[in-house]
Amino acid sequence: PAPLMQLQSPLGPRMVVDGREVDYFCGTSYHCLHGHPDVIEAACEATRSFGMGLGTRADVPAYKELSEALCGYFGVEAVTYTVSGYVAPLVLLQGLQDDFQRVFVDASAHYGVGDALATLPHSIHRFAHRNPESLAQEMARHMLPGEVPIIVTDGVFPSTGALAPLADYATILEKYDGALMCVDDAHGVGAIGATGGGAMELAGVRGEGRFLAGTTSKAFGGAGGFIPSTQALADKLSDKVRLLAGASPPPPASAAAATIGIALLRGNAGLLSQLADNVQRVRSGLRGLGLSIADSPVPIVSVTSGIDLEALQQRLAAQNILIKRVAPNGYSDAPACESLRIAVFSSHSTAQIDRLITTMGNLL
């Protein structure tokens, strides 16, 4: 594999990478809160106060403060905090496993979803990527009388930025009593939806039987996964899931950083609107170059084209503009052809976006 780029400054829209100052259109920190001075200071203060970790089953205020911040953000009673967003679907599905008998999962769901499902004893059926008709067919083919199904999918797919058609899935579920939905929305929470609630808020499908697995390591500027829920579900997860008993939590610094990141996001509604404006500017600009770009609020913009995209990425990098090339089938949802993944931040300036579009236009 190619060597990883070396980040040499706090994360931001303009930063130092491999010894050069660049416009940075990579990654998943959609508000660049990981590089915000208040977030960095919160992490440092938590480390000074509590060290790098607890080294035992114990507690510190940083975890409670993050739980309260997430409860306020999502309007829920309780939050379960996990060592990473990758394992949040595992914790959720293992905790719920007595409540359903059959699983239907998007064939291109994230690796974390696949690893989670591998731990379950249930029958698992894959439906075609983002395809409600395929889901309906699989359910009609495999559901037995009296069974309760669960649909498992990403909310926002990480390579392409494609949205799962959650409203269509919810309509299909109406045919099955007690049917459940689990959405891994690592890339949606904090980035899309009227209040930053993610793909389920955007689709209008939140409510009973609809479960979210999220992460603080992207839009919220921290690290670790989370599951917002009722207190009853949080208690069930605590009782049933061995990972919660056996794995160390993220360092207190990660929780403290996320708490401040959430406060910054909630205290500045302009971040969400600025992100939406920047996403629109990038997408419309690329369409103006003749590229086929989806109309979507997601800050992940996927470019596929008949041209040599690897050469285009390298020529952009030579002009200090970094975007990511994704190899064919190079990630969980990556298309079978080469693609470019452009990450849009609320903190990108208009000048940076215009320079990206103009430079790509000159190179195409």
Coordinates of C-alpha atoms in Angstrom, one line a residue, residues 207-352:
G207 CA -38.9 7.1 16.4
E208 CA -39.7 3.8 18.1
G209 CA -37.8 0.9 16.6
R210 CA -35.4 3.1 14.8
F211 CA -31.8 2.9 16.2
L212 CA -28.7 5.0 15.6
A213 CA -25.1 4.0 15.9
G214 CA -22.9 7.1 15.7
T215 CA -19.4 8.4 16.3
T216 CA -17.8 11.5 17.8
S217 CA -14.7 11.0 15.7
K218 CA -16.0 12.8 12.6
A219 CA -18.2 15.9 12.8
F220 CA -18.0 16.3 16.6
G221 CA -14.2 16.6 16.9
G222 CA -13.5 13.8 19.4
A223 CA -13.2 10.0 19.3
G224 CA -15.3 7.1 20.3
G225 CA -18.7 5.8 19.3
F226 CA -22.1 6.3 20.8
I227 CA -25.7 4.9 20.8
P228 CA -28.5 7.4 21.8
S229 CA -31.4 5.6 23.4
T230 CA -33.9 5.2 26.1
Q231 CA -32.6 4.4 29.6
A232 CA -34.1 1.0 29.3
L233 CA -32.1 0.2 26.2
A234 CA -28.9 1.6 27.7
D235 CA -29.4 -0.7 30.7
K236 CA -30.0 -3.6 28.3
L237 CA -26.8 -2.9 26.4
S238 CA -24.8 -2.6 29.7
D239 CA -26.2 -6.0 30.9
K240 CA -25.9 -8.0 27.6
V241 CA -22.8 -6.7 25.7
R242 CA -19.4 -8.1 26.8
L243 CA -17.5 -5.5 24.9
L244 CA -18.8 -2.8 27.3
A245 CA -17.5 -4.8 30.2
G246 CA -14.3 -5.9 28.7
A247 CA -13.0 -3.0 26.6
S248 CA -11.4 0.1 28.0
P249 CA -13.3 3.3 27.2
P250 CA -11.7 6.0 25.0
P251 CA -9.3 8.3 26.9
P252 CA -10.9 11.0 29.0
A253 CA -9.4 13.5 26.5
S254 CA -11.4 12.1 23.7
A255 CA -14.7 12.5 25.6
A256 CA -13.8 16.0 26.8
A257 CA -12.9 17.0 23.2
A258 CA -16.2 15.7 21.8
T259 CA -18.1 17.5 24.6
I260 CA -16.7 20.8 23.6
G261 CA -17.1 20.0 19.9
I262 CA -20.8 19.4 20.4
A263 CA -21.1 22.6 22.4
L264 CA -19.4 24.6 19.6
L265 CA -21.7 23.0 17.0
R266 CA -24.9 23.6 19.0
G267 CA -23.8 27.1 19.9
N268 CA -23.2 28.1 16.3
A269 CA -26.1 27.1 14.0
G270 CA -24.1 28.9 11.2
L271 CA -21.7 25.9 11.0
L272 CA -24.5 23.7 9.6
S273 CA -25.7 26.3 7.2
Q274 CA -22.2 27.1 6.1
L275 CA -21.5 23.4 5.5
A276 CA -24.7 23.2 3.4
D277 CA -23.7 26.3 1.4
N278 CA -20.2 24.9 0.8
V279 CA -21.5 21.5 -0.3
Q280 CA -23.9 23.2 -2.7
R281 CA -21.0 25.4 -4.1
V282 CA -18.8 22.4 -4.7
R283 CA -21.5 20.2 -6.3
S284 CA -22.7 23.0 -8.6
G285 CA -19.2 24.0 -9.5
L286 CA -18.3 20.4 -10.5
R287 CA -21.5 20.1 -12.5
G288 CA -20.5 23.3 -14.3
L289 CA -17.4 21.4 -15.4
G290 CA -19.6 18.8 -17.1
L291 CA -19.2 16.2 -14.4
S292 CA -22.2 14.1 -13.3
I293 CA -22.6 15.0 -9.6
A294 CA -25.5 14.0 -7.4
D295 CA -27.7 16.7 -5.9
S296 CA -27.3 16.0 -2.2
P297 CA -26.6 17.8 1.1
V298 CA -23.9 15.3 2.1
P299 CA -20.3 16.7 2.4
I300 CA -18.8 13.8 0.6
V301 CA -18.7 14.4 -3.1
S302 CA -17.8 11.5 -5.4
V303 CA -16.4 12.0 -8.8
T304 CA -16.3 9.3 -11.5
S305 CA -15.3 10.0 -15.0
G306 CA -13.7 8.5 -18.1
I307 CA -10.5 10.5 -17.6
D308 CA -7.4 9.4 -15.6
L309 CA -8.5 10.4 -12.1
E310 CA -5.3 9.3 -10.5
A311 CA -3.4 11.7 -12.7
L312 CA -5.9 14.4 -11.9
Q313 CA -5.4 13.9 -8.2
Q314 CA -1.6 14.0 -8.5
R315 CA -1.8 17.2 -10.6
L316 CA -4.0 18.8 -8.0
A317 CA -1.6 17.8 -5.3
A318 CA 1.2 19.4 -7.2
Q319 CA -0.8 22.6 -6.9
N320 CA -1.3 22.0 -3.2
I321 CA -4.9 20.9 -3.3
L322 CA -5.4 17.5 -1.7
I323 CA -8.4 15.2 -2.5
K324 CA -8.6 11.4 -2.1
R325 CA -8.4 8.8 -4.9
V326 CA -10.4 5.7 -4.2
A327 CA -9.4 2.5 -6.1
P328 CA -12.1 0.4 -7.8
N329 CA -13.9 -1.5 -5.0
G330 CA -11.4 0.1 -2.7
Y331 CA -13.7 0.5 0.3
S332 CA -16.9 -0.9 1.6
D333 CA -19.2 1.1 -0.8
A334 CA -16.6 2.2 -3.4
P335 CA -17.8 1.9 -7.0
A336 CA -16.3 -0.7 -9.3
C337 CA -14.5 2.1 -11.2
E338 CA -11.9 4.5 -10.0
S339 CA -13.3 7.6 -8.2
L340 CA -12.3 10.7 -6.4
R341 CA -13.7 11.6 -2.9
I342 CA -13.9 15.3 -2.1
A343 CA -14.6 16.1 1.6
V344 CA -16.3 19.5 2.1
F345 CA -15.9 21.4 5.4
S346 CA -17.9 24.2 6.9
S347 CA -14.6 26.0 7.3
H348 CA -13.6 25.9 3.7
S349 CA -13.5 29.4 2.3
T350 CA -15.3 30.4 -0.9
A351 CA -11.8 31.2 -2.3
Q352 CA -10.6 27.7 -1.6

